[in-house]
PDB file of C-alpha atoms in Angstrom:
ATOM      1  CA  MET K  26    -157.715 115.110   5.095  1.00  0.00           C
ATOM      2  CA  ASN K  27    -156.377 111.574   4.760  1.00  0.00           C
ATOM      3  CA  PRO K  28    -156.650 109.843   8.190  1.00  0.00           C
ATOM      4  CA  GLY K  29    -153.881 107.370   7.381  1.00  0.00           C
ATOM      5  CA  GLU K  30    -151.488 110.124   6.345  1.00  0.00           C
ATOM      6  CA  LEU K  31    -152.394 112.138   9.441  1.00  0.00           C
ATOM      7  CA  LEU K  32    -151.697 109.122  11.641  1.00  0.00           C
ATOM      8  CA  GLU K  33    -148.398 108.430   9.899  1.00  0.00           C
ATOM      9  CA  ARG K  34    -147.188 112.024  10.339  1.00  0.00           C
ATOM     10  CA  SER K  35    -148.200 112.063  14.007  1.00  0.00           C
ATOM     11  CA  LEU K  36    -146.360 108.801  14.623  1.00  0.00           C
ATOM     12  CA  ALA K  37    -143.245 110.133  12.873  1.00  0.00           C
ATOM     13  CA  TYR K  38    -143.305 113.221  15.088  1.00  0.00           C
ATOM     14  CA  ALA K  39    -143.862 111.207  18.282  1.00  0.00           C
ATOM     15  CA  LEU K  40    -141.086 108.756  17.388  1.00  0.00           C
ATOM     16  CA  GLY K  41    -138.714 111.711  17.095  1.00  0.00           C
ATOM     17  CA  SER K  42    -139.717 112.841  20.588  1.00  0.00           C
ATOM     18  CA  VAL K  43    -139.341 109.382  22.084  1.00  0.00           C
ATOM     19  CA  ALA K  44    -135.861 109.183  20.544  1.00  0.00           C
ATOM     20  CA  VAL K  45    -134.624 111.888  22.955  1.00  0.00           C
ATOM     21  CA  VAL K  46    -135.678 109.976  26.100  1.00  0.00           C
ATOM     22  CA  ALA K  47    -132.491 109.345  28.064  1.00  0.00           C
ATOM     23  CA  PRO K  48    -131.822 106.283  30.249  1.00  0.00           C
ATOM     24  CA  GLY K  49    -132.850 106.870  33.837  1.00  0.00           C
ATOM     25  CA  SER K  50    -135.256 109.717  32.993  1.00  0.00           C
ATOM     26  CA  LEU K  51    -138.579 107.885  33.347  1.00  0.00           C
ATOM     27  CA  GLY K  52    -139.299 109.534  36.694  1.00  0.00           C
ATOM     28  CA  ARG K  53    -139.320 113.038  35.197  1.00  0.00           C
ATOM     29  CA  SER K  54    -142.486 115.126  35.516  1.00  0.00           C
ATOM     30  CA  THR K  55    -144.514 115.827  32.386  1.00  0.00           C
ATOM     31  CA  PRO K  56    -147.151 118.351  31.245  1.00  0.00           C
ATOM     32  CA  CYS K  57    -149.682 115.616  32.143  1.00  0.00           C
ATOM     33  CA  ALA K  58    -149.929 116.227  35.881  1.00  0.00           C
ATOM     34  CA  ARG K  59    -151.022 112.665  36.742  1.00  0.00           C
ATOM     35  CA  TRP K  60    -148.139 110.916  34.957  1.00  0.00           C
ATOM     36  CA  ASP K  61    -144.382 110.871  35.134  1.00  0.00           C
ATOM     37  CA  LEU K  62    -142.471 110.197  31.924  1.00  0.00           C
ATOM     38  CA  GLY K  63    -142.562 106.425  32.330  1.00  0.00           C
ATOM     39  CA  GLU K  64    -146.327 106.441  32.879  1.00  0.00           C
ATOM     40  CA  LEU K  65    -146.856 108.798  29.937  1.00  0.00           C
ATOM     41  CA  LEU K  66    -144.854 106.500  27.654  1.00  0.00           C
ATOM     42  CA  GLY K  67    -146.909 103.563  28.911  1.00  0.00           C
ATOM     43  CA  HIS K  68    -150.121 105.413  28.074  1.00  0.00           C
ATOM     44  CA  LEU K  69    -148.781 106.354  24.638  1.00  0.00           C
ATOM     45  CA  ASP K  70    -147.819 102.739  23.995  1.00  0.00           C
ATOM     46  CA  ASP K  71    -151.257 101.545  25.074  1.00  0.00           C
ATOM     47  CA  SER K  72    -152.956 104.081  22.774  1.00  0.00           C
ATOM     48  CA  VAL K  73    -150.956 102.858  19.794  1.00  0.00           C
ATOM     49  CA  ASP K  74    -151.703  99.243  20.742  1.00  0.00           C
ATOM     50  CA  ALA K  75    -155.437 100.016  20.808  1.00  0.00           C
ATOM     51  CA  LEU K  76    -155.197 101.604  17.365  1.00  0.00           C
ATOM     52  CA  TYR K  77    -153.332  98.552  16.099  1.00  0.00           C
ATOM     53  CA  GLU K  78    -156.107  96.278  17.414  1.00  0.00           C
ATOM     54  CA  GLY K  79    -158.685  98.401  15.622  1.00  0.00           C
ATOM     55  CA  VAL K  80    -156.834  98.488  12.305  1.00  0.00           C
ATOM     56  CA  ALA K  81    -155.642  94.876  12.280  1.00  0.00           C
ATOM     57  CA  GLY K  82    -158.608  93.157  13.929  1.00  0.00           C
ATOM     58  CA  GLY K  83    -161.541  95.539  13.677  1.00  0.00           C
ATOM     59  CA  ARG K  84    -162.060  95.633  17.440  1.00  0.00           C
ATOM     60  CA  VAL K  85    -160.511  97.626  20.294  1.00  0.00           C
ATOM     61  CA  GLY K  86    -160.277  95.869  23.645  1.00  0.00           C
ATOM     62  CA  LEU K  87    -161.332  97.823  26.715  1.00  0.00           C
ATOM     63  CA  CYS K  88    -158.575  96.408  28.939  1.00  0.00           C
ATOM     64  CA  PRO K  89    -155.133  98.046  28.595  1.00  0.00           C
ATOM     65  CA  SER K  90    -152.207  95.822  27.702  1.00  0.00           C
ATOM     66  CA  PRO K  91    -149.651  94.989  30.426  1.00  0.00           C
ATOM     67  CA  GLY K  92    -146.952  97.607  30.883  1.00  0.00           C
ATOM     68  CA  ALA K  93    -143.675  96.979  29.061  1.00  0.00           C
ATOM     69  CA  ALA K  94    -140.330  96.783  30.830  1.00  0.00           C
ATOM     70  CA  ASP K  95    -138.893  99.187  28.237  1.00  0.00           C
ATOM     71  CA  PRO K  96    -141.687 101.613  27.206  1.00  0.00           C
ATOM     72  CA  VAL K  97    -139.458 103.396  24.670  1.00  0.00           C
ATOM     73  CA  CYS K  98    -138.700 100.185  22.787  1.00  0.00           C
ATOM     74  CA  ALA K  99    -142.313  99.033  23.115  1.00  0.00           C
ATOM     75  CA  PHE K 100    -143.623 102.255  21.584  1.00  0.00           C
ATOM     76  CA  ARG K 101    -141.255 101.998  18.641  1.00  0.00           C
ATOM     77  CA  GLU K 102    -142.280  98.415  17.964  1.00  0.00           C
ATOM     78  CA  ARG K 103    -146.007  99.108  18.245  1.00  0.00           C
ATOM     79  CA  ALA K 104    -145.727 102.222  16.048  1.00  0.00           C
ATOM     80  CA  CYS K 105    -144.080 100.157  13.302  1.00  0.00           C
ATOM     81  CA  ALA K 106    -146.703  97.421  13.692  1.00  0.00           C
ATOM     82  CA  LEU K 107    -149.512  99.988  13.421  1.00  0.00           C
ATOM     83  CA  LEU K 108    -148.055 101.542  10.276  1.00  0.00           C
ATOM     84  CA  GLY K 109    -147.686  98.083   8.745  1.00  0.00           C
ATOM     85  CA  ALA K 110    -151.266  97.129   9.609  1.00  0.00           C
ATOM     86  CA  TRP K 111    -152.581 100.368   8.127  1.00  0.00           C
ATOM     87  CA  ALA K 112    -150.596  99.794   4.918  1.00  0.00           C
ATOM     88  CA  VAL K 113    -152.084  96.295   4.599  1.00  0.00           C
ATOM     89  CA  MET K 114    -155.608  97.542   5.285  1.00  0.00           C
ATOM     90  CA  SER K 115    -155.223 100.412   2.804  1.00  0.00           C
ATOM     91  CA  GLY K 116    -154.133  97.981   0.105  1.00  0.00           C
ATOM     92  CA  GLU K 117    -157.355  96.034   0.384  1.00  0.00           C
ATOM     93  CA  VAL K 118    -160.601  96.986  -1.355  1.00  0.00           C
ATOM     94  CA  PRO K 119    -163.306  96.913   1.346  1.00  0.00           C
ATOM     95  CA  SER K 120    -166.920  96.287   0.400  1.00  0.00           C
ATOM     96  CA  ALA K 121    -168.008  99.051   2.799  1.00  0.00           C
ATOM     97  CA  GLU K 122    -166.483 101.837   4.864  1.00  0.00           C
ATOM     98  CA  PRO K 123    -164.243 100.150   7.483  1.00  0.00           C
ATOM     99  CA  SER K 124    -165.567 100.363  11.033  1.00  0.00           C
ATOM    100  CA  VAL K 125    -164.168  99.348  14.399  1.00  0.00           C
ATOM    101  CA  ALA K 126    -165.999  97.892  17.408  1.00  0.00           C
ATOM    102  CA  VAL K 127    -165.171  99.700  20.656  1.00  0.00           C
ATOM    103  CA  GLY K 128    -167.132  98.027  23.416  1.00  0.00           C
ATOM    104  CA  ASP K 129    -170.730  98.010  22.209  1.00  0.00           C
ATOM    105  CA  GLN K 130    -170.146 100.978  19.885  1.00  0.00           C
ATOM    106  CA  SER K 131    -169.066 101.025  16.247  1.00  0.00           C
ATOM    107  CA  LEU K 132    -166.753 103.801  15.020  1.00  0.00           C
ATOM    108  CA  ASP K 133    -165.559 104.745  11.576  1.00  0.00           C
ATOM    109  CA  LEU K 134    -161.947 103.626  11.226  1.00  0.00           C
ATOM    110  CA  GLY K 135    -160.917 106.939   9.671  1.00  0.00           C
ATOM    111  CA  LEU K 136    -162.333 108.824  12.660  1.00  0.00           C
ATOM    112  CA  LEU K 137    -160.529 106.510  15.078  1.00  0.00           C
ATOM    113  CA  ALA K 138    -157.248 107.078  13.217  1.00  0.00           C
ATOM    114  CA  SER K 139    -157.726 110.864  13.197  1.00  0.00           C
ATOM    115  CA  VAL K 140    -158.494 111.000  16.918  1.00  0.00           C
ATOM    116  CA  GLY K 141    -155.521 108.724  17.580  1.00  0.00           C
ATOM    117  CA  ALA K 142    -153.310 111.058  15.562  1.00  0.00           C
ATOM    118  CA  VAL K 143    -154.237 113.968  17.851  1.00  0.00           C
ATOM    119  CA  GLU K 144    -153.418 112.015  20.994  1.00  0.00           C
ATOM    120  CA  ILE K 145    -150.150 110.642  19.611  1.00  0.00           C
ATOM    121  CA  ALA K 146    -148.862 114.014  18.397  1.00  0.00           C
ATOM    122  CA  VAL K 147    -149.775 115.934  21.541  1.00  0.00           C
ATOM    123  CA  HIS K 148    -148.315 113.287  23.822  1.00  0.00           C
ATOM    124  CA  GLY K 149    -145.211 113.344  21.613  1.00  0.00           C
ATOM    125  CA  TRP K 150    -144.954 117.030  22.505  1.00  0.00           C
ATOM    126  CA  ASP K 151    -145.432 116.139  26.194  1.00  0.00           C
ATOM    127  CA  VAL K 152    -142.559 113.640  25.997  1.00  0.00           C
ATOM    128  CA  ALA K 153    -140.200 116.203  24.458  1.00  0.00           C
ATOM    129  CA  GLN K 154    -141.130 118.770  27.111  1.00  0.00           C
ATOM    130  CA  ALA K 155    -140.473 116.248  29.880  1.00  0.00           C
ATOM    131  CA  CYS K 156    -137.029 115.661  28.372  1.00  0.00           C
ATOM    132  CA  GLY K 157    -136.291 119.410  28.285  1.00  0.00           C
ATOM    133  CA  ARG K 158    -136.296 119.488  24.493  1.00  0.00           C
ATOM    134  CA  SER K 159    -138.058 121.939  22.196  1.00  0.00           C
ATOM    135  CA  ARG K 160    -139.769 119.952  19.421  1.00  0.00           C
ATOM    136  CA  PRO K 161    -142.601 122.002  17.923  1.00  0.00           C
ATOM    137  CA  ILE K 162    -145.403 120.089  16.273  1.00  0.00           C
ATOM    138  CA  PRO K 163    -145.017 120.780  12.530  1.00  0.00           C
ATOM    139  CA  PRO K 164    -147.352 123.673  11.584  1.00  0.00           C
ATOM    140  CA  ALA K 165    -149.191 121.820   8.805  1.00  0.00           C
ATOM    141  CA  LEU K 166    -149.767 118.817  11.067  1.00  0.00           C
ATOM    142  CA  ALA K 167    -151.010 120.954  13.967  1.00  0.00           C
ATOM    143  CA  ALA K 168    -153.338 122.869  11.632  1.00  0.00           C
ATOM    144  CA  GLU K 169    -154.971 119.605  10.503  1.00  0.00           C
ATOM    145  CA  LEU K 170    -155.184 118.163  14.030  1.00  0.00           C
ATOM    146  CA  LEU K 171    -156.855 121.222  15.576  1.00  0.00           C
ATOM    147  CA  PRO K 172    -160.297 120.819  13.941  1.00  0.00           C
ATOM    148  CA  VAL K 173    -160.243 117.112  14.800  1.00  0.00           C
ATOM    149  CA  ALA K 174    -159.570 117.960  18.447  1.00  0.00           C
ATOM    150  CA  ARG K 175    -162.322 120.572  18.478  1.00  0.00           C
ATOM    151  CA  CYS K 176    -164.791 118.000  17.164  1.00  0.00           C
ATOM    152  CA  PHE K 177    -164.107 115.180  19.595  1.00  0.00           C
ATOM    153  CA  VAL K 178    -163.118 116.877  22.895  1.00  0.00           C
ATOM    154  CA  ALA K 179    -166.341 117.620  24.780  1.00  0.00           C
ATOM    155  CA  ASP K 180    -166.899 119.581  27.984  1.00  0.00           C
ATOM    156  CA  ALA K 181    -167.362 116.276  29.823  1.00  0.00           C
ATOM    157  CA  ASP K 182    -163.788 115.320  28.911  1.00  0.00           C
ATOM    158  CA  ARG K 183    -162.340 118.305  30.762  1.00  0.00           C
ATOM    159  CA  GLY K 184    -160.759 117.357  34.053  1.00  0.00           C
ATOM    160  CA  VAL K 185    -160.967 113.669  33.096  1.00  0.00           C
ATOM    161  CA  ARG K 186    -159.169 113.087  29.787  1.00  0.00           C
ATOM    162  CA  PHE K 187    -158.019 116.665  29.163  1.00  0.00           C
ATOM    163  CA  ALA K 188    -157.343 119.766  31.253  1.00  0.00           C
ATOM    164  CA  GLU K 189    -159.295 122.973  30.812  1.00  0.00           C
ATOM    165  CA  PRO K 190    -158.332 125.071  27.779  1.00  0.00           C
ATOM    166  CA  VAL K 191    -155.538 127.590  28.314  1.00  0.00           C
ATOM    167  CA  GLY K 192    -155.809 131.144  27.057  1.00  0.00           C
ATOM    168  CA  VAL K 193    -153.051 132.435  24.780  1.00  0.00           C
ATOM    169  CA  PRO K 194    -152.562 135.951  23.392  1.00  0.00           C
ATOM    170  CA  ALA K 195    -154.240 136.563  20.036  1.00  0.00           C
ATOM    171  CA  VAL K 196    -150.850 137.450  18.525  1.00  0.00           C
ATOM    172  CA  TRP K 197    -149.831 133.812  18.914  1.00  0.00           C
ATOM    173  CA  SER K 198    -151.118 132.627  15.578  1.00  0.00           C
ATOM    174  CA  ARG K 199    -149.234 129.340  15.295  1.00  0.00           C
ATOM    175  CA  PRO K 200    -151.470 126.271  14.867  1.00  0.00           C
ATOM    176  CA  GLU K 201    -149.379 124.442  17.482  1.00  0.00           C
ATOM    177  CA  ASP K 202    -150.151 127.112  20.090  1.00  0.00           C
ATOM    178  CA  ARG K 203    -153.887 126.871  19.483  1.00  0.00           C
ATOM    179  CA  LEU K 204    -153.865 123.048  19.493  1.00  0.00           C
ATOM    180  CA  LEU K 205    -151.847 122.760  22.695  1.00  0.00           C
ATOM    181  CA  ALA K 206    -153.831 125.479  24.489  1.00  0.00           C
ATOM    182  CA  PHE K 207    -157.134 123.874  23.476  1.00  0.00           C
ATOM    183  CA  LEU K 208    -155.956 120.607  25.022  1.00  0.00           C
ATOM    184  CA  GLY K 209    -154.867 122.245  28.271  1.00  0.00           C
ATOM    185  CA  ARG K 210    -151.134 122.726  27.644  1.00  0.00           C
ATOM    186  CA  ARG K 211    -149.199 125.951  28.015  1.00  0.00           C
ATOM    187  CA  PRO K 212    -147.315 126.486  24.742  1.00  0.00           C
ATOM    188  CA  ARG K 213    -144.032 128.342  24.621  1.00  0.00           C
ATOM    189  CA  PRO K 214    -144.237 131.922  23.302  1.00  0.00           C
ATOM    190  CA  PRO K 215    -143.000 132.471  19.734  1.00  0.00           C
ATOM    191  CA  ARG K 216    -139.361 133.521  19.444  1.00  0.00           C
ATOM    192  CA  PHE K 217    -140.297 136.991  18.233  1.00  0.00           C
ATOM    193  CA  LEU K 218    -142.066 137.611  21.551  1.00  0.00           C
ATOM    194  CA  SER K 219    -138.932 136.934  23.599  1.00  0.00           C
ATOM    195  CA  GLY K 220    -137.331 139.923  25.193  1.00  0.00           C
ATOM    196  CA  PRO K 221    -137.330 142.261  28.223  1.00  0.00           C
ATOM    197  CA  GLY K 222    -140.719 142.970  29.717  1.00  0.00           C
ATOM    198  CA  LEU K 223    -142.418 139.999  28.099  1.00  0.00           C
ATOM    199  CA  VAL K 224    -143.774 137.269  30.302  1.00  0.00           C
ATOM    200  CA  CYS K 225    -143.373 133.615  29.350  1.00  0.00           C
ATOM    201  CA  ILE K 226    -146.284 131.509  30.599  1.00  0.00           C
ATOM    202  CA  SER K 227    -144.612 128.142  30.053  1.00  0.00           C
TER     203      SER K 227
END
């Protein structure tokens, strides 16, 4: 998979979710139990800012940026800046595989972008849910993000960065369902499962 393309598609999806945030709704609850919608948008903005630092400067700071007065506008601006920085970086011919300094560690830039794409897309889903909107993660995107998530989410992350995995019926074969459940979300049942006698877990 192309990390830059994956990141671009995740950002496009998340921007569509952020577009449905209504004025005065930042206090809404979200699938992330610790954060209301305003806090979730702030976290999403900070994640994109960290990715921008890595792409544009080769180093990710460990201190989060100050919260923005308008997190929706801030996310849009940072998303555009990140896409621009990636386009510039991709147009260059590096002498070696690009890497990014994160604290005292060095990470492959492609890996950082892929992991960032998972976080951005899934939090984009969280934002839409908080706004009461159904915005499924595109199947092809979810299918590419799932193996990335399975590689980088460790048991130690559970209860800290991610909730415990959620079980879903085997008949739910959509990549989105498996991605969301793996990251501790309760996906909505497929439309063909709706009807009398069927229980919705979301």
